Tab-separated table of C-alpha atoms and ligand atoms in Angstrom:
chain	number	residue	atom	x	y	z
A	1	MET	CA	0.000	0.000	0.000
A	2	MET	CA	2.865	2.350	0.884
A	3	ILE	CA	4.479	1.836	-2.508
A	4	GLN	CA	1.185	2.335	-4.315
A	5	HIS	CA	0.591	5.544	-2.393
A	6	LYS	CA	4.031	6.862	-3.265
A	7	ASN	CA	3.530	5.977	-6.927
A	8	SER	CA	0.199	7.688	-6.936
A	9	ILE	CA	1.700	10.891	-5.509
A	10	SER	CA	4.545	10.927	-8.027
A	11	ALA	CA	2.041	10.217	-10.795
A	12	MET	CA	-0.049	13.175	-9.620
A	13	LEU	CA	3.024	15.420	-9.636
A	14	LEU	CA	3.905	14.245	-13.120
A	15	ALA	CA	0.348	14.885	-14.248
A	16	ALA	CA	0.481	18.398	-12.775
A	17	LEU	CA	3.735	19.073	-14.643
A	18	LEU	CA	2.230	17.709	-17.843
A	19	LEU	CA	-0.912	19.762	-17.449
A	20	GLY	CA	1.361	22.795	-17.125
A	21	ALA	CA	3.204	21.785	-20.287
A	22	SER	CA	-0.111	21.262	-22.039
A	23	ALA	CA	-1.332	24.690	-21.001
A	24	VAL	CA	1.746	26.145	-22.711
A	25	HIS	CA	1.005	23.991	-25.760
A	26	ALA	CA	-2.617	25.170	-25.797
A	27	GLN	CA	-1.515	28.790	-25.781
A	28	THR	CA	0.762	28.334	-28.746
A	29	THR	CA	-1.293	26.130	-31.028
A	30	GLU	CA	-4.784	26.122	-32.429
A	31	PRO	CA	-7.323	23.776	-30.856
A	32	VAL	CA	-7.785	20.480	-32.710
A	33	ASN	CA	-11.159	20.329	-34.511
A	34	VAL	CA	-12.653	16.969	-33.573
A	35	ILE	CA	-15.536	14.778	-34.661
A	36	LEU	CA	-15.806	11.889	-32.177
A	37	ASP	CA	-17.487	8.657	-33.273
A	38	THR	CA	-18.112	6.368	-30.276
A	39	ASP	CA	-19.827	3.092	-29.332
A	40	LEU	CA	-20.964	4.541	-26.031
A	41	ALA	CA	-22.488	1.295	-24.797
A	42	SER	CA	-20.523	-1.896	-24.229
A	43	ASP	CA	-17.312	-0.636	-22.636
A	44	VAL	CA	-17.147	2.294	-20.231
A	45	ASP	CA	-13.911	3.734	-21.625
A	46	ASP	CA	-16.071	5.565	-24.180
A	47	ALA	CA	-17.667	7.530	-21.329
A	48	GLY	CA	-14.155	8.256	-20.064
A	49	ALA	CA	-13.069	9.345	-23.540
A	50	LEU	CA	-16.013	11.710	-23.963
A	51	ALA	CA	-15.231	13.286	-20.572
A	52	THR	CA	-11.563	13.570	-21.629
A	53	LEU	CA	-12.479	15.281	-24.882
A	54	LEU	CA	-14.779	17.787	-23.155
A	55	ALA	CA	-11.990	18.530	-20.662
A	56	LEU	CA	-9.538	19.148	-23.504
A	57	GLU	CA	-12.060	21.491	-25.062
A	58	ASP	CA	-12.480	23.374	-21.792
A	59	LEU	CA	-8.679	23.736	-21.633
A	60	GLY	CA	-8.634	25.254	-25.120
A	61	GLU	CA	-6.923	22.279	-26.772
A	62	ALA	CA	-9.867	20.822	-28.709
A	63	ASN	CA	-12.898	22.115	-30.514
A	64	VAL	CA	-15.697	19.516	-30.524
A	65	LEU	CA	-17.572	19.779	-33.817
A	66	ALA	CA	-19.862	16.757	-33.404
A	67	VAL	CA	-20.322	13.472	-31.553
A	68	GLY	CA	-21.878	10.373	-33.094
A	69	VAL	CA	-22.833	6.973	-31.703
A	70	SER	CA	-21.743	4.021	-33.858
A	71	VAL	CA	-23.945	1.219	-32.445
A	72	LEU	CA	-27.708	0.724	-32.183
A	73	ASN	CA	-28.140	0.750	-28.394
A	74	GLU	CA	-31.417	2.571	-27.761
A	75	TRP	CA	-30.035	4.496	-24.782
A	76	SER	CA	-26.598	5.509	-26.086
A	77	PRO	CA	-27.652	8.747	-27.867
A	78	LEU	CA	-29.581	9.805	-24.751
A	79	CYS	CA	-26.532	8.952	-22.643
A	80	ALA	CA	-24.373	11.141	-24.922
A	81	ASP	CA	-26.959	13.897	-24.508
A	82	ALA	CA	-26.707	13.593	-20.703
A	83	ILE	CA	-22.873	13.612	-20.672
A	84	THR	CA	-22.510	16.637	-22.967
A	85	THR	CA	-25.230	18.422	-20.976
A	86	PHE	CA	-23.459	17.653	-17.685
A	87	TYR	CA	-20.244	19.221	-18.966
A	88	GLY	CA	-22.030	22.343	-20.173
A	89	ARG	CA	-22.115	21.526	-23.896
A	90	PRO	CA	-25.786	20.899	-24.763
A	91	ASP	CA	-25.191	22.574	-28.132
A	92	ILE	CA	-22.796	19.986	-29.617
A	93	PRO	CA	-24.398	18.344	-32.689
A	94	LEU	CA	-25.173	14.714	-31.784
A	95	GLY	CA	-26.190	11.851	-34.043
A	96	THR	CA	-26.433	8.097	-34.008
A	97	ALA	CA	-26.047	5.121	-36.323
A	98	LYS	CA	-29.283	3.926	-37.900
A	99	SER	CA	-27.990	0.430	-38.615
A	100	GLY	CA	-25.822	-2.058	-36.765
A	101	ARG	CA	-26.198	-4.109	-33.603
A	102	ASP	CA	-27.105	-3.565	-29.963
A	103	ASP	CA	-24.935	-5.500	-27.532
A	104	GLY	CA	-26.373	-3.824	-24.445
A	105	SER	CA	-24.793	-1.494	-21.928
A	106	ALA	CA	-24.159	-1.568	-18.193
A	107	TYR	CA	-24.540	2.198	-17.887
A	108	ALA	CA	-26.214	3.947	-20.870
A	109	GLN	CA	-29.836	3.625	-19.706
A	110	GLN	CA	-29.156	4.582	-16.098
A	111	ILE	CA	-27.050	7.597	-17.087
A	112	ALA	CA	-29.773	8.734	-19.510
A	113	GLU	CA	-32.468	8.332	-16.856
A	114	GLU	CA	-30.614	9.725	-13.834
A	115	PHE	CA	-29.093	12.880	-15.337
A	116	PRO	CA	-30.670	15.915	-17.070
A	117	ARG	CA	-30.718	15.924	-20.863
A	118	SER	CA	-31.126	18.839	-23.276
A	119	ARG	CA	-32.112	17.582	-26.720
A	120	GLY	CA	-35.709	16.628	-25.931
A	121	TRP	CA	-35.298	13.092	-27.291
A	122	GLU	CA	-37.563	10.401	-25.882
A	123	SER	CA	-35.767	7.560	-27.650
A	124	ALA	CA	-32.846	6.908	-29.974
A	125	ASP	CA	-35.275	7.203	-32.892
A	126	ASP	CA	-35.480	10.940	-32.197
A	127	ALA	CA	-31.702	11.385	-32.622
A	128	PRO	CA	-30.579	12.347	-36.151
A	129	ASP	CA	-28.526	10.031	-38.342
A	130	ALA	CA	-24.852	10.519	-37.468
A	131	ILE	CA	-23.980	10.542	-41.187
A	132	ASP	CA	-26.251	13.556	-41.769
A	133	VAL	CA	-24.783	15.318	-38.730
A	134	TYR	CA	-21.220	14.682	-39.930
A	135	ARG	CA	-22.024	15.869	-43.463
A	136	GLU	CA	-23.572	19.113	-42.237
A	137	VAL	CA	-20.722	19.847	-39.817
A	138	LEU	CA	-17.994	18.951	-42.344
A	139	SER	CA	-19.557	21.158	-45.025
A	140	GLN	CA	-19.138	24.163	-42.700
A	141	GLN	CA	-15.431	23.626	-41.926
A	142	PRO	CA	-12.337	25.045	-43.617
A	143	ASP	CA	-10.660	22.586	-45.991
A	144	ASN	CA	-8.295	20.011	-44.491
A	145	SER	CA	-9.078	21.098	-40.922
A	146	VAL	CA	-10.917	18.233	-39.187
A	147	THR	CA	-9.573	15.320	-37.108
A	148	PHE	CA	-12.061	12.431	-37.276
A	149	ILE	CA	-11.699	10.091	-34.303
A	150	THR	CA	-13.345	6.680	-34.092
A	151	ILE	CA	-13.376	4.722	-30.822
A	152	GLY	CA	-15.892	2.079	-31.899
A	153	PRO	CA	-16.885	0.040	-34.980
A	154	LEU	CA	-16.385	1.664	-38.379
A	155	THR	CA	-20.071	1.641	-39.366
A	156	ASN	CA	-20.408	5.421	-39.506
A	157	ALA	CA	-16.987	5.931	-41.097
A	158	ALA	CA	-17.987	3.664	-43.999
A	159	GLY	CA	-21.457	5.227	-44.118
A	160	LEU	CA	-19.958	8.697	-44.390
A	161	LEU	CA	-17.744	7.616	-47.307
A	162	GLN	CA	-20.773	6.080	-49.056
A	163	SER	CA	-23.077	9.066	-48.498
A	164	ASP	CA	-24.646	10.930	-51.404
A	165	PRO	CA	-24.652	14.698	-52.064
A	166	CYS	CA	-27.262	16.402	-49.872
A	167	GLU	CA	-28.675	19.820	-49.003
A	168	HIS	CA	-25.473	20.626	-47.089
A	169	SER	CA	-22.916	19.696	-49.732
A	170	ASP	CA	-22.847	18.830	-53.411
A	171	LEU	CA	-19.925	16.491	-52.766
A	172	ASP	CA	-20.362	12.780	-52.219
A	173	GLY	CA	-19.057	11.399	-48.935
A	174	ARG	CA	-15.585	10.463	-50.095
A	175	ASP	CA	-14.961	13.808	-51.797
A	176	LEU	CA	-16.301	15.656	-48.748
A	177	VAL	CA	-13.914	13.719	-46.487
A	178	GLU	CA	-10.999	14.353	-48.853
A	179	GLN	CA	-11.715	18.074	-48.838
A	180	LYS	CA	-12.410	18.608	-45.122
A	181	VAL	CA	-10.766	15.858	-43.049
A	182	GLU	CA	-7.077	16.233	-42.349
A	183	ARG	CA	-6.786	12.777	-40.754
A	184	TRP	CA	-8.619	9.939	-39.123
A	185	VAL	CA	-7.396	8.626	-35.777
A	186	CYS	CA	-8.818	5.118	-35.389
A	187	MET	CA	-8.814	3.228	-32.098
A	188	GLY	CA	-8.560	-0.192	-33.635
A	189	GLY	CA	-6.516	-2.785	-35.387
A	190	SER	CA	-3.905	-5.227	-34.271
A	191	PHE	CA	-0.580	-5.296	-36.009
A	192	GLY	CA	1.182	-8.551	-35.515
A	193	PHE	CA	2.101	-8.633	-31.868
A	194	GLU	CA	-0.091	-11.508	-30.808
A	195	ARG	CA	1.503	-14.822	-29.973
A	196	ASP	CA	1.150	-17.506	-32.623
A	197	CYS	CA	-0.578	-15.154	-35.030
A	198	GLY	CA	2.399	-14.094	-37.104
A	199	ARG	CA	1.794	-10.665	-38.517
A	200	ARG	CA	-1.954	-10.722	-38.163
A	201	GLY	CA	-4.265	-9.844	-35.305
A	202	ARG	CA	-7.937	-9.421	-34.541
A	203	GLU	CA	-9.369	-6.444	-32.702
A	204	HIS	CA	-12.939	-5.587	-31.683
A	205	ASN	CA	-13.538	-2.278	-33.477
A	206	THR	CA	-12.109	-3.388	-36.817
A	207	SER	CA	-13.779	-6.814	-36.741
A	208	TYR	CA	-17.233	-5.887	-35.323
A	209	ASP	CA	-18.671	-4.500	-38.580
A	210	TYR	CA	-16.229	-6.185	-40.922
A	211	GLU	CA	-17.903	-5.099	-44.139
A	212	ALA	CA	-17.629	-1.469	-42.978
A	213	THR	CA	-13.963	-1.992	-42.088
A	214	LYS	CA	-13.199	-3.493	-45.486
A	215	TYR	CA	-14.963	-0.648	-47.269
A	216	ALA	CA	-13.469	2.169	-45.203
A	217	LEU	CA	-9.884	0.929	-45.038
A	218	THR	CA	-9.143	-1.419	-47.914
A	219	GLY	CA	-11.594	-0.957	-50.789
A	220	SER	CA	-11.023	1.022	-53.971
A	221	ASN	CA	-13.073	3.889	-52.454
A	222	LYS	CA	-11.366	3.757	-49.074
A	223	TRP	CA	-10.713	6.735	-46.797
A	224	PRO	CA	-8.695	9.232	-48.873
A	225	THR	CA	-6.688	11.032	-46.137
A	226	PRO	CA	-4.088	9.753	-43.612
A	227	VAL	CA	-5.251	7.240	-40.976
A	228	LEU	CA	-3.415	6.734	-37.686
A	229	PHE	CA	-4.304	3.578	-35.744
A	230	SER	CA	-4.144	3.369	-31.970
A	231	PRO	CA	-4.142	-0.432	-31.433
A	232	PHE	CA	-5.871	-1.997	-28.451
A	233	TYR	CA	-2.687	-3.332	-26.886
A	234	VAL	CA	-1.422	0.208	-26.252
A	235	GLY	CA	-4.435	1.434	-24.264
A	236	ARG	CA	-4.775	-1.928	-22.532
A	237	TRP	CA	-1.979	-1.113	-20.096
A	238	ILE	CA	-2.946	2.527	-19.553
A	239	LYS	CA	-5.285	2.025	-16.587
A	240	THR	CA	-7.639	4.741	-15.295
A	241	GLY	CA	-10.850	5.027	-13.284
A	242	PRO	CA	-10.340	4.613	-9.500
A	243	GLY	CA	-9.409	8.314	-9.146
A	244	LEU	CA	-12.976	9.205	-10.143
A	245	GLU	CA	-13.989	8.181	-6.612
A	246	ASP	CA	-12.431	11.476	-5.444
A	247	LEU	CA	-15.263	13.295	-7.243
A	248	PRO	CA	-18.783	13.954	-5.886
A	249	GLU	CA	-21.079	10.927	-6.097
A	250	ASP	CA	-23.262	12.641	-8.661
A	251	ASN	CA	-20.405	13.237	-11.110
A	252	ILE	CA	-21.602	11.643	-14.335
A	253	THR	CA	-18.314	9.972	-15.308
A	254	ARG	CA	-17.832	8.526	-11.818
A	255	ARG	CA	-21.413	7.223	-11.986
A	256	ALA	CA	-20.842	5.566	-15.372
A	257	TYR	CA	-17.758	3.717	-14.081
A	258	GLU	CA	-19.566	2.693	-10.876
A	259	LEU	CA	-22.471	1.293	-12.876
A	260	TYR	CA	-20.027	-0.623	-15.061
A	261	TYR	CA	-18.299	-2.206	-12.062
A	262	SER	CA	-21.361	-2.500	-9.768
A	263	ASP	CA	-18.895	-1.847	-6.936
A	264	ASP	CA	-15.553	-0.120	-6.356
A	265	ILE	CA	-14.084	1.185	-9.601
A	266	GLN	CA	-11.189	-0.978	-10.759
A	267	PRO	CA	-8.200	0.194	-12.845
A	268	HIS	CA	-9.700	0.049	-16.316
A	269	PRO	CA	-7.964	-0.143	-19.720
A	270	SER	CA	-8.055	3.222	-21.497
A	271	TYR	CA	-8.169	2.066	-25.124
A	272	ASP	CA	-10.349	4.977	-26.234
A	273	GLN	CA	-8.873	7.757	-24.100
A	274	CYS	CA	-5.429	6.714	-25.329
A	275	ALA	CA	-6.410	7.236	-28.979
A	276	LEU	CA	-8.201	10.491	-28.278
A	277	HIS	CA	-5.479	11.866	-26.010
A	278	TYR	CA	-2.851	11.296	-28.690
A	279	ALA	CA	-5.096	12.775	-31.393
A	280	VAL	CA	-5.374	16.030	-29.449
A	281	ARG	CA	-2.034	16.266	-27.611
A	282	GLY	CA	0.282	14.068	-29.652
A	283	LEU	CA	-0.033	15.325	-33.206
A	284	ASP	CA	1.494	18.482	-34.685
A	285	GLY	CA	4.281	18.682	-32.098
A	286	GLY	CA	2.019	18.395	-29.039
A	287	PRO	CA	3.445	17.488	-25.615
A	288	ALA	CA	2.470	13.808	-25.973
A	289	GLU	CA	4.174	13.447	-29.365
A	290	ASP	CA	7.102	11.460	-27.996
A	291	TYR	CA	5.075	9.053	-25.849
A	292	TYR	CA	4.862	6.573	-28.713
A	293	GLU	CA	6.724	5.284	-31.707
A	294	ILE	CA	4.915	5.703	-35.027
A	295	LYS	CA	5.226	2.776	-37.450
A	296	GLY	CA	4.655	2.936	-41.182
A	297	PRO	CA	3.683	4.295	-43.579
A	298	GLY	CA	1.805	1.488	-45.229
A	299	TRP	CA	-1.666	0.016	-45.451
A	300	PHE	CA	-4.059	-1.718	-43.081
A	301	THR	CA	-4.736	-5.099	-44.659
A	302	ILE	CA	-7.374	-7.769	-44.107
A	303	PHE	CA	-7.483	-11.544	-44.360
A	304	ASP	CA	-10.594	-13.100	-45.793
A	305	GLU	CA	-9.817	-16.605	-44.576
A	306	GLY	CA	-10.518	-17.671	-41.003
A	307	TYR	CA	-7.790	-18.198	-38.479
A	308	GLY	CA	-7.378	-19.400	-34.931
A	309	HIS	CA	-6.929	-22.499	-32.849
A	310	GLU	CA	-8.878	-25.634	-32.034
A	311	ASP	CA	-10.627	-23.943	-29.109
A	312	GLU	CA	-11.078	-20.524	-30.661
A	313	TRP	CA	-11.685	-20.040	-34.354
A	314	PHE	CA	-12.775	-16.808	-36.019
A	315	GLU	CA	-14.013	-16.858	-39.588
A	316	GLU	CA	-13.278	-13.197	-40.195
A	317	GLY	CA	-11.988	-9.993	-38.693
A	318	TRP	CA	-8.239	-10.503	-39.044
A	319	ASN	CA	-6.018	-7.657	-40.069
A	320	GLY	CA	-2.366	-7.044	-40.781
A	321	PHE	CA	-0.163	-4.204	-42.020
A	322	GLU	CA	1.813	-3.881	-45.223
A	323	TYR	CA	4.633	-1.361	-45.315
A	324	ASP	CA	4.581	0.952	-48.335
A	325	PRO	CA	6.366	4.319	-48.663
A	326	ASP	CA	3.305	5.629	-50.520
A	327	GLY	CA	0.808	4.338	-47.906
A	328	LEU	CA	-1.535	6.619	-45.981
A	329	HIS	CA	-1.751	4.450	-42.861
A	330	THR	CA	0.430	4.473	-39.733
A	331	TYR	CA	0.045	2.986	-36.276
A	332	LYS	CA	1.411	3.920	-32.906
A	333	LYS	CA	3.119	1.625	-30.485
A	334	GLU	CA	4.637	2.004	-27.082
A	335	GLY	CA	8.351	1.959	-26.632
A	336	ARG	CA	9.913	5.360	-27.112
A	337	GLU	CA	12.057	6.807	-24.372
A	338	ASN	CA	9.227	8.927	-22.981
A	339	TYR	CA	6.668	6.131	-22.813
A	340	ASP	CA	5.575	5.727	-19.204
A	341	GLU	CA	2.303	3.923	-18.483
A	342	ASP	CA	1.877	5.474	-15.019
A	343	LEU	CA	2.501	8.943	-16.338
A	344	ILE	CA	0.071	8.630	-19.269
A	345	SER	CA	-2.562	7.042	-16.996
A	346	ALA	CA	-2.245	9.927	-14.531
A	347	GLU	CA	-2.488	12.526	-17.284
A	348	ILE	CA	-5.622	10.945	-18.755
A	349	GLU	CA	-7.279	10.409	-15.376
A	350	GLU	CA	-6.714	14.061	-14.474
A	351	LEU	CA	-8.552	14.999	-17.658
A	352	MET	CA	-11.399	12.579	-16.834
A	353	LYS	CA	-11.706	14.320	-13.451
A	354	HIS	CA	-11.579	17.830	-14.922
A	355	ASN	CA	-14.761	19.828	-14.700
A	356	PRO	CA	-15.540	23.098	-16.420
A	357	GLU	CA	-16.283	25.973	-14.060
A	358	GLY	CA	-19.697	25.621	-12.469
A	359	VAL	CA	-19.798	21.829	-12.880
A	360	GLN	CA	-19.446	19.571	-9.839
B	401	CA	CA1	-15.247	2.219	-27.666
């Protein structure tokens, strides 16, 4: 316990130093314009990531253009409404996927029912299609200015690429993305680090809606601007959550984590926060730039044949990576000199605990 306590204090000091460094960064660079696409349902790290993004916006480091839900859970859009309302941003355009699956949620319904909401929606059916929301928001942005971040399945990313011209833009989805989106940061993929799998791996977000993944990342009409992958095995060891118990009991992010655990909050993998944190603080010379090593360029690749073992066989969902100097895809991995799991965990958890003025 003594050692843990000491580590926690040094982590807090490191986080304070980093927050200071980030404040300097925020003063000298423009905020990152973000569209966040999230499966705010099955895992609770999406709730942590949304809180992190709203904190980064409050600190002047991000500008949240829109948030979309990428699964069909009937409570997730209402949960997103409650979270953005809690953090004082009831005006953020919100949308939701109109196709896909619902795998349930340990927290979305309770959060939607326990906390005030602003959009007047009685069910997910009342929420607009995320594709329409993204098209409208993108059409209003300067060219090459948007960072698109996905922390769930690629259903909406593929849907955006496939979208037709509309009242907001004469461009089809792919041309609109090419004109407006500077890059896509994708929490997903696995790039050959799994035992016995050679240079292939299988990850939830890029295998969940496999047709969407194939379309968005490998087809002839694939995403036309750079894609940076934040693989699951990076965020897996960046643990956050227990520090939320320092906050008031009616803090919405604390509540989401408590509902997920049904008891004391356990150190939880920060897959989604890790991708988002790097997208905002790690690109363009940000203070987190050196936390990771960037591999590539090349291309995300897929395997159509099944793979696995006697006890566990998956027909589809496998991906790899092919190096190519002309490729648009890169992925980050741990391992540079400045990579420190405790330090990154502390920095992210401080952001999850951050509240705008006037919020508990
Ligand atoms: Ca997620």
